[in-house]
mmCIF file of C-alpha atoms and ligand atoms in Angstrom:
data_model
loop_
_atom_site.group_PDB
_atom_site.id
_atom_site.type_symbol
_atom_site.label_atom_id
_atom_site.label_comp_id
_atom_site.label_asym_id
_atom_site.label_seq_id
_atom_site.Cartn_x
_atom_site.Cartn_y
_atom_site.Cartn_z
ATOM 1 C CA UNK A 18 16.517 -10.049 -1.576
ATOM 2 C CA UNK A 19 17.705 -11.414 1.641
ATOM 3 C CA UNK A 20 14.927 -11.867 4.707
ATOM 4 C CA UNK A 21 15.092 -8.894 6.556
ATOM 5 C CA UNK A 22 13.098 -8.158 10.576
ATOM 6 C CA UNK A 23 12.173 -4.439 11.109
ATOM 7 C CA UNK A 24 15.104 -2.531 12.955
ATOM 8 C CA UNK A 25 14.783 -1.705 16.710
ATOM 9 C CA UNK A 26 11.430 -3.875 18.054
ATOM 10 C CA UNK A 27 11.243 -6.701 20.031
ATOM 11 C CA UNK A 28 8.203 -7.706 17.784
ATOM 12 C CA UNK A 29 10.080 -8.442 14.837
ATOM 13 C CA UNK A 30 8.373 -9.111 11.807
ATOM 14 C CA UNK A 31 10.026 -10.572 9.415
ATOM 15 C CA UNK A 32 9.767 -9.730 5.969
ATOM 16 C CA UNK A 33 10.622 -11.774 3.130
ATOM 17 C CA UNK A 34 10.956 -11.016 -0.984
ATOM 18 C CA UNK A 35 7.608 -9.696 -1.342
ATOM 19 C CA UNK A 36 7.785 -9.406 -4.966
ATOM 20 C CA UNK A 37 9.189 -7.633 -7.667
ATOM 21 C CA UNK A 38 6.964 -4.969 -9.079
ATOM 22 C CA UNK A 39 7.318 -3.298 -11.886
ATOM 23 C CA UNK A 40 5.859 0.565 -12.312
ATOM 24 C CA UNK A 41 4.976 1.788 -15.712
ATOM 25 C CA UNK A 42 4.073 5.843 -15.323
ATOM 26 C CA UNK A 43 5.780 9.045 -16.841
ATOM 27 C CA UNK A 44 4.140 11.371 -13.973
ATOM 28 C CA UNK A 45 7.423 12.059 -11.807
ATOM 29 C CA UNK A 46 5.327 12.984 -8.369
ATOM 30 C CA UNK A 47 3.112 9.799 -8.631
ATOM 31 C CA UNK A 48 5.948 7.565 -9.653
ATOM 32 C CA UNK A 49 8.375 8.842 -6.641
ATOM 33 C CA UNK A 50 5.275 8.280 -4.531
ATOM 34 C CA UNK A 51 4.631 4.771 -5.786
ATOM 35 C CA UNK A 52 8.460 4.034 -5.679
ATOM 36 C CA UNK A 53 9.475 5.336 -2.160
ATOM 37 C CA UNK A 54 5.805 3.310 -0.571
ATOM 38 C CA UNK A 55 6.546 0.158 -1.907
ATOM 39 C CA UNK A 56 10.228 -0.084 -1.706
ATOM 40 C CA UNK A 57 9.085 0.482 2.176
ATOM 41 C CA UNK A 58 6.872 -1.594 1.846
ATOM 42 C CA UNK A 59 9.765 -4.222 1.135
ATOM 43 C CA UNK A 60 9.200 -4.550 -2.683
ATOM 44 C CA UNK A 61 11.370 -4.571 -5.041
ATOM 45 C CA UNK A 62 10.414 -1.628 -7.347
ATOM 46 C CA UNK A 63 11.335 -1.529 -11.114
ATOM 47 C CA UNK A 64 10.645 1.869 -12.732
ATOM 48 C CA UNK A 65 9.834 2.509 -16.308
ATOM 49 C CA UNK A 66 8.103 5.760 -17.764
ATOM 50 C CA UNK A 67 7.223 4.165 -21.504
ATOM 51 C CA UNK A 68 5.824 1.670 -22.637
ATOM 52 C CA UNK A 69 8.429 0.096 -24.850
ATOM 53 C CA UNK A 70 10.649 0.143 -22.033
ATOM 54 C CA UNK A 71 7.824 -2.253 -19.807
ATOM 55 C CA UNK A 72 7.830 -4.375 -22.291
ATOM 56 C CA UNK A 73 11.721 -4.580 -23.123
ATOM 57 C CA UNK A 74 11.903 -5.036 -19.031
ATOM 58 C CA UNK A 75 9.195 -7.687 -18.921
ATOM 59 C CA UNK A 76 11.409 -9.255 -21.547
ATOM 60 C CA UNK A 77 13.455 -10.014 -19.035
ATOM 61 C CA UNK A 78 11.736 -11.554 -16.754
ATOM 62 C CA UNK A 79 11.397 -11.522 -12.825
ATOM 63 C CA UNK A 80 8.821 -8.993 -12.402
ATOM 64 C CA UNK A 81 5.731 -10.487 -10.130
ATOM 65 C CA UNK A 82 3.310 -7.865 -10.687
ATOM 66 C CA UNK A 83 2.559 -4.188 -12.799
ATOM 67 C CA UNK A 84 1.439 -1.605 -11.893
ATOM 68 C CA UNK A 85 0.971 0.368 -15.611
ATOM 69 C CA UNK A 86 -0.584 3.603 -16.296
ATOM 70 C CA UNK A 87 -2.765 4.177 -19.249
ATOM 71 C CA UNK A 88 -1.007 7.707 -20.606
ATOM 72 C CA UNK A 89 2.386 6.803 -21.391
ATOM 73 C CA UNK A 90 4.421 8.934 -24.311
ATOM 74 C CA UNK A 91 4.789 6.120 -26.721
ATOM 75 C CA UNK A 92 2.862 3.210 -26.431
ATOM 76 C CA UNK A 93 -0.480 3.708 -24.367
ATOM 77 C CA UNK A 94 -1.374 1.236 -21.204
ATOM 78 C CA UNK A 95 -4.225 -0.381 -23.381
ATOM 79 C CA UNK A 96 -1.587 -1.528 -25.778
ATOM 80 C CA UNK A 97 1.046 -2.784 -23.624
ATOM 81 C CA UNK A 98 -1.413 -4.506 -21.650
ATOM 82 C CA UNK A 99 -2.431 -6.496 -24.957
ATOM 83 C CA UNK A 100 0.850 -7.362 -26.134
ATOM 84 C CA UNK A 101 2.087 -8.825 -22.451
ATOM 85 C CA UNK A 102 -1.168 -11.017 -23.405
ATOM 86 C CA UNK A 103 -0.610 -11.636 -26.765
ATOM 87 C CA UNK A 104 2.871 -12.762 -26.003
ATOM 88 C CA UNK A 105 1.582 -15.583 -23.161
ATOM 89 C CA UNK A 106 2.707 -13.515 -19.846
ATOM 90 C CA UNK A 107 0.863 -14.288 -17.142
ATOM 91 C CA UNK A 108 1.901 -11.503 -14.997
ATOM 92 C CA UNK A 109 -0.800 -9.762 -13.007
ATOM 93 C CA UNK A 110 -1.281 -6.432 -14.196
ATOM 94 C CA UNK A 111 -2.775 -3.625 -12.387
ATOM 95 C CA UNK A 112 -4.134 -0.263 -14.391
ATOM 96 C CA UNK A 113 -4.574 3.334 -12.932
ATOM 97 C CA UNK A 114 -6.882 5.091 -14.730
ATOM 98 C CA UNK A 115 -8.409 8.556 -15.424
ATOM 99 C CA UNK A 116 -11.485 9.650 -12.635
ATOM 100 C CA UNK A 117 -14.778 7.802 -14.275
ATOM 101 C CA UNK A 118 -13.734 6.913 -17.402
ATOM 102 C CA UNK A 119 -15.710 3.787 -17.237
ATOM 103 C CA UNK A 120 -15.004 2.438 -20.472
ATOM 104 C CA UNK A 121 -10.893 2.728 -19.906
ATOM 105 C CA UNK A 122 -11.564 0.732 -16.782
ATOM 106 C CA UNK A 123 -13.428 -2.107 -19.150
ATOM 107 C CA UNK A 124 -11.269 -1.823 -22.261
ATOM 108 C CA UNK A 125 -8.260 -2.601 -19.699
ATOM 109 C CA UNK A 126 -10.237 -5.642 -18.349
ATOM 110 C CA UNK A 127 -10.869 -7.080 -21.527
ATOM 111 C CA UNK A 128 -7.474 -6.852 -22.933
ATOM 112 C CA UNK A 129 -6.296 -8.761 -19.535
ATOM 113 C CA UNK A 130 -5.582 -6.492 -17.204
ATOM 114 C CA UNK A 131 -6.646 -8.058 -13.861
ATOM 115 C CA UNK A 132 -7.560 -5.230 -11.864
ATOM 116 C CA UNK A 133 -7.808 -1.388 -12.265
ATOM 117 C CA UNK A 134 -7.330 1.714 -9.941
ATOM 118 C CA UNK A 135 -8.732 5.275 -10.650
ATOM 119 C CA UNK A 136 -6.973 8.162 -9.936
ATOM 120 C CA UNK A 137 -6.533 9.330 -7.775
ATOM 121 C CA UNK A 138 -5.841 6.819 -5.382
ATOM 122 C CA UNK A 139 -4.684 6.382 -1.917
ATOM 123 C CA UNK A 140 -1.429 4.287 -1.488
ATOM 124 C CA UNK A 141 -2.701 2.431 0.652
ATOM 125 C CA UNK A 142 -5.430 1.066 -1.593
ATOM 126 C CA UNK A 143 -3.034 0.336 -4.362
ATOM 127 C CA UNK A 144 -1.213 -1.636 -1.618
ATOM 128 C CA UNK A 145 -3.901 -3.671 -0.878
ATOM 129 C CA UNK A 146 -4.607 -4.350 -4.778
ATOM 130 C CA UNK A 147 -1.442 -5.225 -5.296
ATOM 131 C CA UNK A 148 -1.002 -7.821 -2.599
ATOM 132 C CA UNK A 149 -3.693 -9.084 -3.360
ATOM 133 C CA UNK A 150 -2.834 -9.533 -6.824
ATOM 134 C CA UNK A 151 0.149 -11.046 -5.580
ATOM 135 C CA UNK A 152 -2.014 -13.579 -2.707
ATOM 136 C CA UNK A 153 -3.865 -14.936 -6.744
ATOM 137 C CA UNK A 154 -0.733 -15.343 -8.499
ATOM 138 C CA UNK A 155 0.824 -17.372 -5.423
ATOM 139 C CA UNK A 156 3.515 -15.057 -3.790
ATOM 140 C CA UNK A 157 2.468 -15.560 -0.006
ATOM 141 C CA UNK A 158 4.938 -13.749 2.196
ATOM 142 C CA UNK A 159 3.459 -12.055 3.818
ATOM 143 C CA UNK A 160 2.540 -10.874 7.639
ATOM 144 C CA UNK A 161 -1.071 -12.209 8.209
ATOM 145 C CA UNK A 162 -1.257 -11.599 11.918
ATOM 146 C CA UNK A 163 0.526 -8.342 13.682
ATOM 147 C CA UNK A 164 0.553 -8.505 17.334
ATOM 148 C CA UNK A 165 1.649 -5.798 20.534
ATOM 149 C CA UNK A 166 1.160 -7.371 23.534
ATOM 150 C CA UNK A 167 -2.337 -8.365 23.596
ATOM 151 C CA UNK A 168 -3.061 -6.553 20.753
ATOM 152 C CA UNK A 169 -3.823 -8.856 17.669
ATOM 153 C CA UNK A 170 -4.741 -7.523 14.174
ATOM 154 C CA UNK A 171 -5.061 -9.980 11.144
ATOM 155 C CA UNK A 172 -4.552 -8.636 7.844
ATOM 156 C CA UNK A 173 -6.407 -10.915 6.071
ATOM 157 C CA UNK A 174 -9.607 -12.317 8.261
ATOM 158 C CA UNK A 175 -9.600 -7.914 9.056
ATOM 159 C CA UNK A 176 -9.892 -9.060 12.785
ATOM 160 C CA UNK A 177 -8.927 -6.969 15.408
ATOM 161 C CA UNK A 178 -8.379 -8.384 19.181
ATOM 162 C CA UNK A 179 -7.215 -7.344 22.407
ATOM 163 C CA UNK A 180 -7.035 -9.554 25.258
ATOM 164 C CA UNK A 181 -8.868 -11.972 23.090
ATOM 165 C CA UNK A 182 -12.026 -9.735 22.420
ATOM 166 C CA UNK A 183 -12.982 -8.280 18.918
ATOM 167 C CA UNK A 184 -12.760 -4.861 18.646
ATOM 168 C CA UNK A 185 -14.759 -3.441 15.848
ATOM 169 C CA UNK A 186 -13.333 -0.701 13.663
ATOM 170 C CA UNK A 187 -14.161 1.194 11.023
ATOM 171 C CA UNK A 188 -11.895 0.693 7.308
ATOM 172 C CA UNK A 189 -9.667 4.320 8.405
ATOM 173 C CA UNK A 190 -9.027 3.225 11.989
ATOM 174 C CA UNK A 191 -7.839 -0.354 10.552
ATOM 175 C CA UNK A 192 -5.900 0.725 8.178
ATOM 176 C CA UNK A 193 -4.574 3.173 10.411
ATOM 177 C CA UNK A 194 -3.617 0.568 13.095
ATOM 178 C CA UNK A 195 -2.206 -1.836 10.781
ATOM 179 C CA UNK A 196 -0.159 0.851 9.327
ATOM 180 C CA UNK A 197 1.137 1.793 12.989
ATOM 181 C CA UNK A 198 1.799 -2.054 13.654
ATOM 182 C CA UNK A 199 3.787 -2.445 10.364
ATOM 183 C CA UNK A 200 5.739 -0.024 11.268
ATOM 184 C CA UNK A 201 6.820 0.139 15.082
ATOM 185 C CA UNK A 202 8.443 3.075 16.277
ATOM 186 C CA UNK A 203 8.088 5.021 13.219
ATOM 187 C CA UNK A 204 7.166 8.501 13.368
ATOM 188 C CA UNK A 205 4.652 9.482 11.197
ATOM 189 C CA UNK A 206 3.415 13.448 10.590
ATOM 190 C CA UNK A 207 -0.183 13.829 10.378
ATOM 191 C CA UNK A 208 0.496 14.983 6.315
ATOM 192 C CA UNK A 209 2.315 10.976 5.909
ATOM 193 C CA UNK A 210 -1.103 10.037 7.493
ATOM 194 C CA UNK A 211 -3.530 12.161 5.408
ATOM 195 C CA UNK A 212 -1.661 11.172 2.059
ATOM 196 C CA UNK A 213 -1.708 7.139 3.026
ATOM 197 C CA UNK A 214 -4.918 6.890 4.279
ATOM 198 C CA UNK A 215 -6.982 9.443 2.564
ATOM 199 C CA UNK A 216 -4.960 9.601 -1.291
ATOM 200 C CA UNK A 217 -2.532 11.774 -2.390
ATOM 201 C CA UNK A 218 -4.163 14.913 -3.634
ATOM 202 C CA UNK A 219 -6.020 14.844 -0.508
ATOM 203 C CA UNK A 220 -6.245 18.874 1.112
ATOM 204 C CA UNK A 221 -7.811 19.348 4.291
ATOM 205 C CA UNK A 222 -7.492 19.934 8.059
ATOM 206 C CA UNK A 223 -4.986 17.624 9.629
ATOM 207 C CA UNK A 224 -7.204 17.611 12.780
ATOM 208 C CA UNK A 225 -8.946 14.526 11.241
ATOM 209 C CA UNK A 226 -6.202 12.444 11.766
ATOM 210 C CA UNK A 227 -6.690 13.390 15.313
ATOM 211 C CA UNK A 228 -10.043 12.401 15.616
ATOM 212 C CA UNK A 229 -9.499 8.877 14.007
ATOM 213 C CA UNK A 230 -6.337 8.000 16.344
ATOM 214 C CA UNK A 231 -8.292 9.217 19.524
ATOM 215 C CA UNK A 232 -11.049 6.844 18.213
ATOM 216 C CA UNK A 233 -8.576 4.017 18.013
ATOM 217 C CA UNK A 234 -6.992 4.494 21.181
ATOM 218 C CA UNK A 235 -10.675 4.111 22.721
ATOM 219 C CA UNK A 236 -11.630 1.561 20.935
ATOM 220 C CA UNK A 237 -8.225 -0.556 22.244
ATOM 221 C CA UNK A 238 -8.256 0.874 25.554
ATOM 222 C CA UNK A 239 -4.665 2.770 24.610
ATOM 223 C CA UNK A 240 -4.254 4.421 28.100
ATOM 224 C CA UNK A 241 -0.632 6.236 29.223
ATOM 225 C CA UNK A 242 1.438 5.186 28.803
ATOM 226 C CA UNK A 243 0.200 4.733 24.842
ATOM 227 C CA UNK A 244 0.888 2.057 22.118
ATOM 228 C CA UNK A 245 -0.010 4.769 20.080
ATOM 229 C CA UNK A 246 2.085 7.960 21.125
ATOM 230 C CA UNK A 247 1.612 11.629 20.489
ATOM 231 C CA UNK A 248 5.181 13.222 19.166
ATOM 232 C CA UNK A 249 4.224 16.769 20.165
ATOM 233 C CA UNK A 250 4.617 19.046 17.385
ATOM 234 C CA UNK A 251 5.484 16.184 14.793
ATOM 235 C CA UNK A 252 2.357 13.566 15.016
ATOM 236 C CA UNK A 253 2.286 10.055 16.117
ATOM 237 C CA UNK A 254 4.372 6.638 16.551
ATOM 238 C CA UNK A 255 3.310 3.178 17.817
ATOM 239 C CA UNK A 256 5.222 1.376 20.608
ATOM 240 C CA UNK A 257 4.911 -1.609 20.937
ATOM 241 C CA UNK A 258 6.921 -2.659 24.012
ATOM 242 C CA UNK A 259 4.378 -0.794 26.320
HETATM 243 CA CA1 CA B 301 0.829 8.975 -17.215
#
């Protein structure tokens, strides 16, 4: 995949091949989820519903991380986690599993699996797995350091600054503002917000998104005209230019 900058900012940033990943689940609402985030995201996605068919694809080589569920229709997660092992692939492999089943979490671990996820799960979070996962295993293309202005976040140090002095926030706003940042000029509805930042399944008022970006824009002194814009009647967009 060719280097590509986000379309219509002055603050380019420019995003490289992040990584091939390759998504093993035969639930059709959490795999479109999974597939339309990360090919955002810049990834290549790669996705499989069976087990047989991650392992055919791994096979072939290319893929930089997984992303495998544990209930597949043929073989289970557990088992296709063991044979990428038992077959010498290194690839990093990430598991969702069922709410509290401790022991799936474990079992994974110990067959190789090098980090786990339990549904449900934010996006977000599994974004931040996986690029991590991706930081071990030596892909580094990433953004570290998104800047507007005098606005400076750093995705990995979690550092926030404007005009040069820290601003503290809490995980939500962060992710919130680096979210924004990645993604300049791009309208997002308060449901996009809800479902990246608080998980998928998530139900509730939509006046809580509210509250968190008015806490943001206080906490970076985001006075009219905004970095972070209300879209009246649709929800909110960051500028960057302003
Ligand atoms: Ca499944």
């Amino acid at each position: 995949m060719a280097d590509r900058p986000f379309q219509g900012t002055k603050e380019s940033f420019w995003v490289s091949n992040r990584g091939t990943i390759l998504v093993v689940e035969d639930e059709r609402a959490i795999m479109e989820m999974l597939r339309v985030g990360f090919t955002y995201e810049g990834y290549e996605v790669i996705a499989v519903q069976g087990g047989r068919e991650a392992l055919d694809r791994l096979q072939e080589g290319g893929v930089d991380v997984v992303v495998l569920d544990i209930m597949l229709p043929d073989v289970d997660g557990f088992e296709v986690c063991r044979r990428i092992r038992s077959r010498g692939w290194d690839v990093p492999i990430l598991m969702l599993t069922a709410k509290k089943e401790i022991e799936d979490r474990v079992r994974g671990l110990d067959l190789g699996a090098d980090d786990y996820l339990t549904k449900p799960f934010s996006f977000d979070e599994l974004l931040a797995r996986v690029r991590a996962l991706l930081r071990r295993s030596g892909k580094k293309s990433e953004a570290v350091v998104l800047s507007a202005g005098d606005l400076m976040l750093n995705v990995e140090t979690r550092e926030v600054t404007k005009g040069g002095k820290p601003v503290r926030l809490t995980p939500t706003e962060f992710a919130l503002l680096e979210l924004f940042m990645r993604h300049p000029r791009r309208v997002f509805t308060r449901e996009t917000l809800l479902n990246r930042l608080w998980g998928y399944e998530y139900v509730g008022d939509t006046n809580v998104v509210d509250v968190h970006v008015s806490h943001l824009r206080s906490k970076i002194g985001d006075r009219p005209p905004r970095l972070i814009r209300t879209i009246y009647g649709v929800g909110y967009a960051f500028y960057p230019e302003t």
